[in-house]
Short mmCIF file of C-alpha atoms and ligand atoms in Angstrom, two decimals:
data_model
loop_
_atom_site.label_atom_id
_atom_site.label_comp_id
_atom_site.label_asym_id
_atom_site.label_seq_id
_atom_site.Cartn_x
_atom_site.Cartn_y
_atom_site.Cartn_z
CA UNK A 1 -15.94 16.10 3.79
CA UNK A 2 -13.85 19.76 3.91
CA UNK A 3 -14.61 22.03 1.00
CA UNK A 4 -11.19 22.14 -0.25
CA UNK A 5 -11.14 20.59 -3.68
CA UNK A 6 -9.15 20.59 -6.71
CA UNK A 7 -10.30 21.69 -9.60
CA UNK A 8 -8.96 20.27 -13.04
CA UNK A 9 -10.55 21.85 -16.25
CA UNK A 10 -7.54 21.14 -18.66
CA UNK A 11 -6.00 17.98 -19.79
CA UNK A 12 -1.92 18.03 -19.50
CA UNK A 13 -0.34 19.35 -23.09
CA UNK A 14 2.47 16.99 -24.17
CA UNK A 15 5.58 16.69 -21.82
CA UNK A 16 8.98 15.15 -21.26
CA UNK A 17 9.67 15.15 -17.63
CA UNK A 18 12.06 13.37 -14.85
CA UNK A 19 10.86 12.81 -11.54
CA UNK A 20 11.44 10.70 -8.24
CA UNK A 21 7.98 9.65 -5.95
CA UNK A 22 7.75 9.56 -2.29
CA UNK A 23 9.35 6.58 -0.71
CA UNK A 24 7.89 3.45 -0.33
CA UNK A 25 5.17 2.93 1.86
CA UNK A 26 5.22 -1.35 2.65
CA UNK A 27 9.08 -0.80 3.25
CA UNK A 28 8.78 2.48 5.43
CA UNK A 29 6.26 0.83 7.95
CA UNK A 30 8.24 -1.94 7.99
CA UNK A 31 11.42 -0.35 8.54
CA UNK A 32 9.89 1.42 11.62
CA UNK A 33 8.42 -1.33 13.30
CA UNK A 34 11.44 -3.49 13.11
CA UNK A 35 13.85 -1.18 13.76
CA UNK A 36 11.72 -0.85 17.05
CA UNK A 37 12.61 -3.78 17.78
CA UNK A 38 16.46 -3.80 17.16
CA UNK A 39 19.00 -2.95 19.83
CA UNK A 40 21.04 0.58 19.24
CA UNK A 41 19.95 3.53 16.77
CA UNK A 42 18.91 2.68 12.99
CA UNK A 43 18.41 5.54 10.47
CA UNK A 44 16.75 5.66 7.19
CA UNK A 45 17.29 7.88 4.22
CA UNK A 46 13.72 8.84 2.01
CA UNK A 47 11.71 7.23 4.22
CA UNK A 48 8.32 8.19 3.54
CA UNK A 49 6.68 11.23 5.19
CA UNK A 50 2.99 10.22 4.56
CA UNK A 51 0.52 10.51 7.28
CA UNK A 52 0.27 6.68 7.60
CA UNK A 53 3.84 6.22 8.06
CA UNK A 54 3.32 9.04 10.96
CA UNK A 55 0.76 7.31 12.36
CA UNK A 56 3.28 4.66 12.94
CA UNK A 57 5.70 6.69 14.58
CA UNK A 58 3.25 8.21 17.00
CA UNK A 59 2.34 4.12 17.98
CA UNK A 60 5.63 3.59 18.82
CA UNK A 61 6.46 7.02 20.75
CA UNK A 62 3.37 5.92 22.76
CA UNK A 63 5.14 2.93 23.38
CA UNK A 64 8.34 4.77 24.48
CA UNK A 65 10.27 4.12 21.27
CA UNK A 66 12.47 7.70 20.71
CA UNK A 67 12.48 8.61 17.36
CA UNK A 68 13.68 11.78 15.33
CA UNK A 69 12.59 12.49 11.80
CA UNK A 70 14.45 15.40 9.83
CA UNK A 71 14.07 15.94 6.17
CA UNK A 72 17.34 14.26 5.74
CA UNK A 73 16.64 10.93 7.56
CA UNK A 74 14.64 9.30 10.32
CA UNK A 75 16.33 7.80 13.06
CA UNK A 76 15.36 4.79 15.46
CA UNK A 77 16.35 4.68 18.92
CA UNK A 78 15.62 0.62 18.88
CA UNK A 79 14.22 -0.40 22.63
CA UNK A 80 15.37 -4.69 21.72
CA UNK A 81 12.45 -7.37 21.17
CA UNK A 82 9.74 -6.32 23.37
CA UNK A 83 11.22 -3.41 24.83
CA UNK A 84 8.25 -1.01 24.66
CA UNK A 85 6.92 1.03 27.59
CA UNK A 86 3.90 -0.75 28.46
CA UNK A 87 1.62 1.85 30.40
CA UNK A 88 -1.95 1.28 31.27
CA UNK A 89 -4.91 2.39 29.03
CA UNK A 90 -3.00 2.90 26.13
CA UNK A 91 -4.54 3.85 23.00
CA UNK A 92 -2.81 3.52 19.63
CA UNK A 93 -4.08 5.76 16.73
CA UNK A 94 -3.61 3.73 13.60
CA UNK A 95 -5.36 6.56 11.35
CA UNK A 96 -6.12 5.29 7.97
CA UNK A 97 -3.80 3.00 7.82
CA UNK A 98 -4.84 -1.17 7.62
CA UNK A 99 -0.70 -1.97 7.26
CA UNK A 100 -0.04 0.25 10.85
CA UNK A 101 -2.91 -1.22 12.44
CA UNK A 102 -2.62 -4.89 11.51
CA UNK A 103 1.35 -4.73 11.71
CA UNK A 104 1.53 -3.36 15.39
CA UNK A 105 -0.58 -5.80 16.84
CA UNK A 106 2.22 -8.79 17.05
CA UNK A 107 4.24 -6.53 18.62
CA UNK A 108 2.23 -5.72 21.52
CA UNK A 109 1.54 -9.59 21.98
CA UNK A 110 3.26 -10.03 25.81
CA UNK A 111 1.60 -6.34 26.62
CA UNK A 112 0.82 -7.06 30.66
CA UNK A 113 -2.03 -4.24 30.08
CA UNK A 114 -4.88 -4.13 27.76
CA UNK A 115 -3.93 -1.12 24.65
CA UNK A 116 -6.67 -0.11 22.78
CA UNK A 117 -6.13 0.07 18.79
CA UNK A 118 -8.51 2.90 17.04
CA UNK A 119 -8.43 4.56 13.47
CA UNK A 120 -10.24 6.74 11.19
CA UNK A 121 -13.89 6.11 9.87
CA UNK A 122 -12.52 3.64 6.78
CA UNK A 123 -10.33 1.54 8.85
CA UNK A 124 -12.98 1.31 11.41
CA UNK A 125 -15.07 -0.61 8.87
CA UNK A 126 -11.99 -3.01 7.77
CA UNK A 127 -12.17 -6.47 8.72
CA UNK A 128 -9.22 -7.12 11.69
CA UNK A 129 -10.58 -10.81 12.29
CA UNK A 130 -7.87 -12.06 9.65
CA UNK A 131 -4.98 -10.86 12.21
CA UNK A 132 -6.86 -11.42 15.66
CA UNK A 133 -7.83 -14.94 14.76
CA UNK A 134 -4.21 -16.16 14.18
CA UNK A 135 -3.06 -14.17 17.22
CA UNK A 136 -5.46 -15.23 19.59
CA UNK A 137 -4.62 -19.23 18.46
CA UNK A 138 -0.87 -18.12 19.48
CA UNK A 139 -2.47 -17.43 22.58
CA UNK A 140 -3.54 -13.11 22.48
CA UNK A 141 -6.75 -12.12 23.65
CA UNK A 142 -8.83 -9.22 22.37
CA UNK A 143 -12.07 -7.56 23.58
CA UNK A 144 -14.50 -7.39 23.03
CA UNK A 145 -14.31 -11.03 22.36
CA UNK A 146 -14.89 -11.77 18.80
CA UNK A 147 -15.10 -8.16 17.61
CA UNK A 148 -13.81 -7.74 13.96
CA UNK A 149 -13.98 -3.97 13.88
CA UNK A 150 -11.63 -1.07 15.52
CA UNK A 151 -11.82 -0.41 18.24
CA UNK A 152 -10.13 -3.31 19.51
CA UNK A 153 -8.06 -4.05 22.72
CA UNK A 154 -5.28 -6.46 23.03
CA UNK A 155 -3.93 -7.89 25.83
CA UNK A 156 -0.75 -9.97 25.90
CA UNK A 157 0.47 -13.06 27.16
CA UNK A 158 3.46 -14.81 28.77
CA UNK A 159 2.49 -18.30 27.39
CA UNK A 160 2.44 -18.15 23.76
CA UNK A 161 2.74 -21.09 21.36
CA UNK A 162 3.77 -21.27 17.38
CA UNK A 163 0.91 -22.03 15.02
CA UNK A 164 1.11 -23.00 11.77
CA UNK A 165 -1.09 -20.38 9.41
CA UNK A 166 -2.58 -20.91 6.02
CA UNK A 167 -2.76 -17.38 4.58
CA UNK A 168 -5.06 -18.12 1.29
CA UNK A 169 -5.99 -14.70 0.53
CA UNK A 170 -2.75 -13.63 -0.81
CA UNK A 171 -2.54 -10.86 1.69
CA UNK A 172 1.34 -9.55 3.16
CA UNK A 173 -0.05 -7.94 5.63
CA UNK A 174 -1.54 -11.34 7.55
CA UNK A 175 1.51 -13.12 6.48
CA UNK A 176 3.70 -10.49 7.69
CA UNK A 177 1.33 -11.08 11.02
CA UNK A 178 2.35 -13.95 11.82
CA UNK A 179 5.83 -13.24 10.83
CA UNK A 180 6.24 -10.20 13.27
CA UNK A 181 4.68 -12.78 16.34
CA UNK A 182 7.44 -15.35 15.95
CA UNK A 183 9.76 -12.44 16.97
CA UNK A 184 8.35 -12.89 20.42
CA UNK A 185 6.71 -16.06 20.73
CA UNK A 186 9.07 -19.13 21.60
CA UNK A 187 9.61 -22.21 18.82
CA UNK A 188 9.42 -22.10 14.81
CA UNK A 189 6.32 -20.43 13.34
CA UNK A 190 5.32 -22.44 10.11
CA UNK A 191 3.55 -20.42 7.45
CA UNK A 192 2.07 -21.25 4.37
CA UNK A 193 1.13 -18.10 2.22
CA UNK A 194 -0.07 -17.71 -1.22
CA UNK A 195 2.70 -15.34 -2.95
CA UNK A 196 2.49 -11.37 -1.63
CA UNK A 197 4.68 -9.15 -1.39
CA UNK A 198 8.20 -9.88 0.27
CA UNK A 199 9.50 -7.19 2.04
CA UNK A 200 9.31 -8.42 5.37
CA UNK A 201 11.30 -11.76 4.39
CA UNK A 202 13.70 -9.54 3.10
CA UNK A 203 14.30 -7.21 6.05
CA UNK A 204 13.98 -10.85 8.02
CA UNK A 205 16.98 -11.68 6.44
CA UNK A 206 19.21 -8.56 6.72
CA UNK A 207 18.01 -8.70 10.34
CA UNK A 208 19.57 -12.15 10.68
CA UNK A 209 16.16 -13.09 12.18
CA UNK A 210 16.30 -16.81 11.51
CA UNK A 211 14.14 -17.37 7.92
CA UNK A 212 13.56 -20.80 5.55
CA UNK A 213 11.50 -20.14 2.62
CA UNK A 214 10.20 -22.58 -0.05
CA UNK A 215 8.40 -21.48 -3.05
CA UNK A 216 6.46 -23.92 -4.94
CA UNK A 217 4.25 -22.91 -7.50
CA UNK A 218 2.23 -19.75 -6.36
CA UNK A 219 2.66 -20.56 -2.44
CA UNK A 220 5.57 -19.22 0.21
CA UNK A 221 6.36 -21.45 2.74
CA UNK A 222 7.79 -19.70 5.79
CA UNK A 223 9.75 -20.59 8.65
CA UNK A 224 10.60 -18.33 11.30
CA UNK A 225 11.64 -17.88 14.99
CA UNK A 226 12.45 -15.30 17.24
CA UNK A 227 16.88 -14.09 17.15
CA UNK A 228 18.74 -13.79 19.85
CA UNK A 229 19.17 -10.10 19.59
CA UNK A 230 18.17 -8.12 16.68
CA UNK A 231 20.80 -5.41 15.73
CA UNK A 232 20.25 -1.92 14.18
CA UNK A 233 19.71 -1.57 10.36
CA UNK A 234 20.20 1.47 8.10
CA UNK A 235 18.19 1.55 4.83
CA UNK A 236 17.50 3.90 2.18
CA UNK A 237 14.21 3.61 0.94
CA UNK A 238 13.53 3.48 -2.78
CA UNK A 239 10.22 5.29 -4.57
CA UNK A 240 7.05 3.77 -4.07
CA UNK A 241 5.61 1.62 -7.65
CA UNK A 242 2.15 2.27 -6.22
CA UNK A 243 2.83 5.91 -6.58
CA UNK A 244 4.68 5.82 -9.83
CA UNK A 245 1.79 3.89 -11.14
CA UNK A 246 -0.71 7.48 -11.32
CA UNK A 247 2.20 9.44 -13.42
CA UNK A 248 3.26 5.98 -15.52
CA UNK A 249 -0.79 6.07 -16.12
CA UNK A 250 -0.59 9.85 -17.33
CA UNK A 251 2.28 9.44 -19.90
CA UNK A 252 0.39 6.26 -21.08
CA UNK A 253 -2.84 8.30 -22.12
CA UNK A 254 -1.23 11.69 -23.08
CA UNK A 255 0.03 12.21 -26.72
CA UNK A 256 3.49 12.26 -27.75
CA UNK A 257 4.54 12.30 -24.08
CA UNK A 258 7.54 10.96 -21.95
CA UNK A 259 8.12 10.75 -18.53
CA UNK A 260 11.66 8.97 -16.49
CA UNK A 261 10.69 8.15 -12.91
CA UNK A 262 13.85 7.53 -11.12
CA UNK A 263 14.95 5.23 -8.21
CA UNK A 264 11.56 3.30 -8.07
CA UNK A 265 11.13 -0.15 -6.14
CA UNK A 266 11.23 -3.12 -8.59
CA UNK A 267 10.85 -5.81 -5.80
CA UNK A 268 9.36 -8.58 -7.79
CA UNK A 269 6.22 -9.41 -5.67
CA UNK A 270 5.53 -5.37 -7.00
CA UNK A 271 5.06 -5.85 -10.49
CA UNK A 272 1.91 -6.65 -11.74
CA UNK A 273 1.23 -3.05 -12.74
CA UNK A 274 4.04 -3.24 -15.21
CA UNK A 275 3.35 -6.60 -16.29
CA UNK A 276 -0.42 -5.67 -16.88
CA UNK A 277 0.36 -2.88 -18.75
CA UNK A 278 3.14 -4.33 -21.14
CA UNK A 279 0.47 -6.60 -21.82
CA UNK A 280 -2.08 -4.08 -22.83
CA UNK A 281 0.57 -2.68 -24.91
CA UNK A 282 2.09 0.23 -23.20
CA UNK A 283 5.75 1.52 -24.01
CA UNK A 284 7.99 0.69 -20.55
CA UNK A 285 11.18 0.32 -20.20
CA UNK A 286 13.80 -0.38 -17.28
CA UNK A 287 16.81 1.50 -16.64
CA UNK A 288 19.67 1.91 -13.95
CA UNK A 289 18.95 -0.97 -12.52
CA UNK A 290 20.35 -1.76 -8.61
CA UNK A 291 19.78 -3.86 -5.58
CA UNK A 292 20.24 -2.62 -2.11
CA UNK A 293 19.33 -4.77 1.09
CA UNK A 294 17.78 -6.90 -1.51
CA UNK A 295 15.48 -4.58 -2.58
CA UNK A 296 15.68 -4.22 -6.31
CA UNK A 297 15.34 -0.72 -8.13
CA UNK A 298 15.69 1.28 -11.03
CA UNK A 299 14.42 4.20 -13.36
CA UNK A 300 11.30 3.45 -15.31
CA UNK A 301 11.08 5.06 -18.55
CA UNK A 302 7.43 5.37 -20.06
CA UNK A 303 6.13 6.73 -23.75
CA UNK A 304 2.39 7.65 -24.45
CA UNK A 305 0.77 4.72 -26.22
CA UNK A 306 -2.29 5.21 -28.05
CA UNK A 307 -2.79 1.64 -29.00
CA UNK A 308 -4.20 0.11 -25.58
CA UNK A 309 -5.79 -3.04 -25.61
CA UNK A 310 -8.02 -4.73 -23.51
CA UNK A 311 -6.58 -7.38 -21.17
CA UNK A 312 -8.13 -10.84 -19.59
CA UNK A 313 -6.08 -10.10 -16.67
CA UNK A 314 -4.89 -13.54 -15.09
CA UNK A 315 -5.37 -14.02 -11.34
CA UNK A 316 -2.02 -14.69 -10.82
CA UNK A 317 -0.92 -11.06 -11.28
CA UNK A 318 -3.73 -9.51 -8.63
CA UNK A 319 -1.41 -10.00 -5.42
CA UNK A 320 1.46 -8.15 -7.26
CA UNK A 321 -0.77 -5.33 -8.27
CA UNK A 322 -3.42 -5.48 -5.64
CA UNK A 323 -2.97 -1.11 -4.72
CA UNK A 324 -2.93 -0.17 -8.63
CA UNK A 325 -6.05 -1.76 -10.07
CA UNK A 326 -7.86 1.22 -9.60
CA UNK A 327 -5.59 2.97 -12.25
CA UNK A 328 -5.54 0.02 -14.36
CA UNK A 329 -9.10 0.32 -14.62
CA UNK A 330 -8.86 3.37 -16.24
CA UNK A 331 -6.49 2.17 -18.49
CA UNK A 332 -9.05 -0.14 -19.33
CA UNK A 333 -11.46 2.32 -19.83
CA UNK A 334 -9.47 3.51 -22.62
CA UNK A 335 -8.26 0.25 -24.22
CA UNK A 336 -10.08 -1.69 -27.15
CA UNK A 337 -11.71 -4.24 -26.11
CA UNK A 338 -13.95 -5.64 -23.20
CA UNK A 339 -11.21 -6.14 -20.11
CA UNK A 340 -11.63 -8.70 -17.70
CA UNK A 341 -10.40 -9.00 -14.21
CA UNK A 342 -11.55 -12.04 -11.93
CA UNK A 343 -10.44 -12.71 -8.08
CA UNK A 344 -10.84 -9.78 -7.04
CA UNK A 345 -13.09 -9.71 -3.76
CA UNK A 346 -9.99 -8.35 -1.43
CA UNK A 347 -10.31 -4.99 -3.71
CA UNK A 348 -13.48 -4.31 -1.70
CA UNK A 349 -11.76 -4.46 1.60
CA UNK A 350 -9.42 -1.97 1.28
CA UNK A 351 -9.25 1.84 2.31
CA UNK A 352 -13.07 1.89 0.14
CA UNK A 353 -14.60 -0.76 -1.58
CA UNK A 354 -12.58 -0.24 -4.48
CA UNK A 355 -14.05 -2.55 -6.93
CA UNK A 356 -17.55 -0.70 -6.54
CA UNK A 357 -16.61 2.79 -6.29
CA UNK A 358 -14.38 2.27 -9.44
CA UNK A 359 -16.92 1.17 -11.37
CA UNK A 360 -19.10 3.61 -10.31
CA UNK A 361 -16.49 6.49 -11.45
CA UNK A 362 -16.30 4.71 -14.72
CA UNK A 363 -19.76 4.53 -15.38
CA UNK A 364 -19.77 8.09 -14.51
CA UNK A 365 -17.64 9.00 -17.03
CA UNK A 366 -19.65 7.21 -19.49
CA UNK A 367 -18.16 3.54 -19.43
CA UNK A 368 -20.05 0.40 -19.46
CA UNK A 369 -19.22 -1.92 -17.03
CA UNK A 370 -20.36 -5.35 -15.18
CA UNK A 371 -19.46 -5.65 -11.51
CA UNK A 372 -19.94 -8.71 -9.28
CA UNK A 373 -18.43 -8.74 -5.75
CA UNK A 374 -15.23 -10.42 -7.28
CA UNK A 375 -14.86 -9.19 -10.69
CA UNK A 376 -15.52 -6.48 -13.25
CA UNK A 377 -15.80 -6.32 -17.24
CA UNK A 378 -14.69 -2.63 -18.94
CA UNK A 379 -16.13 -2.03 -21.94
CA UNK A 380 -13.10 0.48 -23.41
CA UNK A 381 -13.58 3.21 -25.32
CA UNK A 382 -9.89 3.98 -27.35
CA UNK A 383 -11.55 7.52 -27.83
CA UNK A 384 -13.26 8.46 -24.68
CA UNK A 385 -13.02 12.32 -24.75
CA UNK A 386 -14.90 13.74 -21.77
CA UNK A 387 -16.62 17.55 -21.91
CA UNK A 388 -18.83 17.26 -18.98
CA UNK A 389 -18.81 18.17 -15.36
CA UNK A 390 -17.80 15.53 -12.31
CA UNK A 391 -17.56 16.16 -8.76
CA UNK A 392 -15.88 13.18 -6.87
CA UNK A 393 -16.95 12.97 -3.10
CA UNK A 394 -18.38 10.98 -0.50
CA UNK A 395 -15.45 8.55 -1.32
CA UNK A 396 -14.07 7.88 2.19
CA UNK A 397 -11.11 9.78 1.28
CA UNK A 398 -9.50 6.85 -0.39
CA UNK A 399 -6.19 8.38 -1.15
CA UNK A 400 -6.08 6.10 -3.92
CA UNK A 401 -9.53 6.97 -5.70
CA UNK A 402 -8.65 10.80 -5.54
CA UNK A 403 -5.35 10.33 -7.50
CA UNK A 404 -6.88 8.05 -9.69
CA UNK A 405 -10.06 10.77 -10.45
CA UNK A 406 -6.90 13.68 -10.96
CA UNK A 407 -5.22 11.45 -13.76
CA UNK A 408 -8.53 10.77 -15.83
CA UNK A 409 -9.10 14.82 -14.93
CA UNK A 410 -5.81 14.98 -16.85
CA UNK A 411 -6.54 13.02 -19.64
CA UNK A 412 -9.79 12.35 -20.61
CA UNK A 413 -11.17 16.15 -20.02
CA UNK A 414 -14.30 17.69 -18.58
CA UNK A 415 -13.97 20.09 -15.79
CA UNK A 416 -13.65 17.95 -12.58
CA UNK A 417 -13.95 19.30 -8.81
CA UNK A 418 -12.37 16.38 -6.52
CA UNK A 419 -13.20 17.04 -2.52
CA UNK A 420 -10.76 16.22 0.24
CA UNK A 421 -7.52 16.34 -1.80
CA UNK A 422 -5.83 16.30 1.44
CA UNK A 423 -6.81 12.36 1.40
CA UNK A 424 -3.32 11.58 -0.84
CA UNK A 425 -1.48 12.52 2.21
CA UNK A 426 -1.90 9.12 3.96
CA UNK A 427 0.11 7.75 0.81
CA UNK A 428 1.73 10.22 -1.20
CA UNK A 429 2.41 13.84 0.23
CA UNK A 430 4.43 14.88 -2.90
CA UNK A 431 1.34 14.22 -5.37
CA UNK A 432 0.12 17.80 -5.74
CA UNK A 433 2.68 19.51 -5.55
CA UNK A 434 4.64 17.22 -8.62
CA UNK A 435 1.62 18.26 -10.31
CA UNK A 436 1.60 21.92 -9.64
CA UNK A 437 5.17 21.64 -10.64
CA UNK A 438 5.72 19.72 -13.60
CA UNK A 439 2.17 19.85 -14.66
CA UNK A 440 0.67 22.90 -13.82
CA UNK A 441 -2.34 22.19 -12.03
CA UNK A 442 -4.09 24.40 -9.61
CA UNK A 443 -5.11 23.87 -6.12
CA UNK A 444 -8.53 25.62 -5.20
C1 S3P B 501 0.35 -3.96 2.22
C2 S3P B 501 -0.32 -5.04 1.73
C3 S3P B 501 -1.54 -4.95 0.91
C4 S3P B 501 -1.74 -3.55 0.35
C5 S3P B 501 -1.47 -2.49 1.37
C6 S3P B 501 -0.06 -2.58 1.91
C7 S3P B 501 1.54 -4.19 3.05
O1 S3P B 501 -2.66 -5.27 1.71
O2 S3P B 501 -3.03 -3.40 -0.17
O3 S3P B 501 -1.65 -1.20 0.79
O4 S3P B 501 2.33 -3.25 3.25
O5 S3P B 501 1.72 -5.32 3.54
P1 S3P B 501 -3.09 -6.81 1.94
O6 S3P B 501 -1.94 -7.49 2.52
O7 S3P B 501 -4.25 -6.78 2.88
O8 S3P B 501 -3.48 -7.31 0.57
#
């Protein structure tokens, strides 16, 4: 823990405001590792600057992949399907980042030399299995055999064999796994994935990588195999909805407030958050809407609501908002009601065990709550008015949990003092200083 923190002792006074967020983080990563792939030189406009999406980068410089990054785009010098620089004793630093680490593996899958993936204390306690064991049936090894935590070593092969993969936990990043392996391994990978997010079938199909998807009910099945050449692909990358959510969250619980968020990613598989919150009664509109590269967006418009209500949140919907529920929780927090939301074991595996530590923060703040390992009941308070003092640390610097602390700082009052601020940087680089902007708050 550094003893930088930032210190909120006012709530925000009523506003009307028009933003943009950082650009989207899924789509960045994405973006880079593919385009790492392609053949020729693929630049994208707002791609995000975060320090996960850097952490990417420096993978694939270590792997001989040139790439320039200038505040007015990032360009790709593409290397073609397994054109990396294989060098012996690699190490790849994936940082904090569970999307960089599990996402570069497939691509190293014919590596001739062991490379050794690391990252920071939190994703050193995240659970790789669900990407090794897939890998090492399409015929990758790892060492230490069997090991489920970073550090891990992967060493490629020349005979590698389609599988077909049953992805139950409705995760995109072990679906996109797979996806990323067919690129190199010969035949038609068959996957069968319950609904996440779809940017990587999207960017499969501007790629012309070959692609067959069925939907049936709440299950994606996938058919890919490896193209013939993959060609260079410009994007511009639209504002993340997981960072929206903390300022759409703001509005909601300020008074007479109103805040436009422009260019934000309305991909479908994305938009639990706003369905969640309609539902609980919140004021959100759509504007502006567009489509580029398949990738839907538009400008959100949001009003301050002060009649929340609870929600029995249906399972369905935790996929499509799997990065926001900590800030739905708080909505919760201040909804009528007792709110209910079941399924959701994966929210413990993520950057901190999110369903935990959020309850802990709402107890905290005075909140009654009942946590099992999958699900949690908030007892809401509609007028939860806070004039104590919280300190928020010893959270694994879950970028997540620190801008979800700053927005009930904002709202709900006290005087709050929340260590290692730097932790938003992984996700959203921009969050501060759109506060100290448009919201006055100071840095200590
Ligand atoms: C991501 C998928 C989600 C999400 C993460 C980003 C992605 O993880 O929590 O922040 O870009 O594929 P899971 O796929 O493990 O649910």
């Amino acid at each position: 823990m550094s003893s930088k923190f930032l210190f909120i002792s006012n709530k925000v006074k009523k506003f009307s405001k028009t933003f943009e967020v950082d650009g989207d983080k899924s789509i960045s990563i994405r973006w880079l590792l593919l385009t790492s792939q392609a053949i020729g030189i693929s630049r994208a406009k707002n791609l995000l600057r975060s320090e996960d999406v850097l952490s990417a980068i420096e993978c694939l410089k270590k792997l001989g992949v040139k790439i320039k990054l200038s505040k007015k785009e990032c360009i790709v010098f593409g290397r073609g399907i397994n054109g990396f620089k294989f060098k012996k004793n690699l190490v790849l630093n994936a940082g904090n980042s569970g999307t960089v680490g599990r996402l570069m593996l497939p691509l190293l899958i014919k590596s001739p030399f062991k490379i050794k993936i690391i990252g920071d204390k939190s994703l050193s306690k995240r659970d790789f299995s669900r990407v090794t064991e897939p890998l090492n049936k399409i015929g990758v090894k790892f060492f230490p055999k069997g090991k489920k935590h970073l550090p891990i070593s992967i060493l490629g092969s020349n005979h590698l064999r389609p599988i077909d993969y049953h992805e139950k936990r409705g995760s995109a990043q072990c679906k996109t796994c797979v996806m990323l392996a067919s690129l190199n391994t010969p035949g038609e990978m068959r996957i069968y994935a319950k609904r996440s997010r779809d940017h990587t079938e999207l960017m499969f199909n501007n790629l012309n990588i070959p692609i067959e998807i069925k939907k049936k009910n709440n299950i994606d099945f996938i058919k890919t195999s490896s193209p013939d050449i993959l060609k260079a692909y410009n994007l511009s990358v639209p504002g993340d909805i997981s960072s929206a959510a903390f300022f759409i969250v703001l509005t909601l619980l300020s008074n007479n407030s109103k805040l436009v968020l422009k260019n934000i990613n309305l991909n479908p598989s994305r938009l639990g958050i706003l369905k969640i919150l309609k539902m609980m009664g919140a004021n959100i509109k759509i504007v502006k809407k567009d489509i580029n590269k398949g990738e839907k967006s538009g400008n959100i418009i949001v009003k301050s609501t002060n009649k929340l209500k609870a929600i029995n949140c249906p399972a369905s919907l935790n996929s499509s908002a799997i990065d926001e529920f900590l800030i739905i929780f708080l909505i919760a927090a201040r909804s009528e009601g007792i709110s209910h939301f079941k399924n959701l074991s994966e929210l413990n595996k993520k950057e901190s065990p999110r369903l935990k530590l959020g309850s802990k923060i709402l107890n905290m703040i005075g909140i009654k709550t009942k946590v099992t390992e999958h699900s949690i009941k908030i007892y809401g308070k509609p007028n939860l008015n806070l004039n104590q003092n919280y300190e928020i640390k010893n959270y694994l610097k879950d970028h997540r949990i620190m801008a979800m602390c700053t927005i009930a700082a904002l709202t709900l009052g006290g005087k709050w003092k929340i260590y290692d601020p730097d932790s938003i940087n992984t996700s959203f680089p921009s969050f501060t200083e759109i506060l100290k902007k448009n919201f006055k708050v100071k840095l200590k």
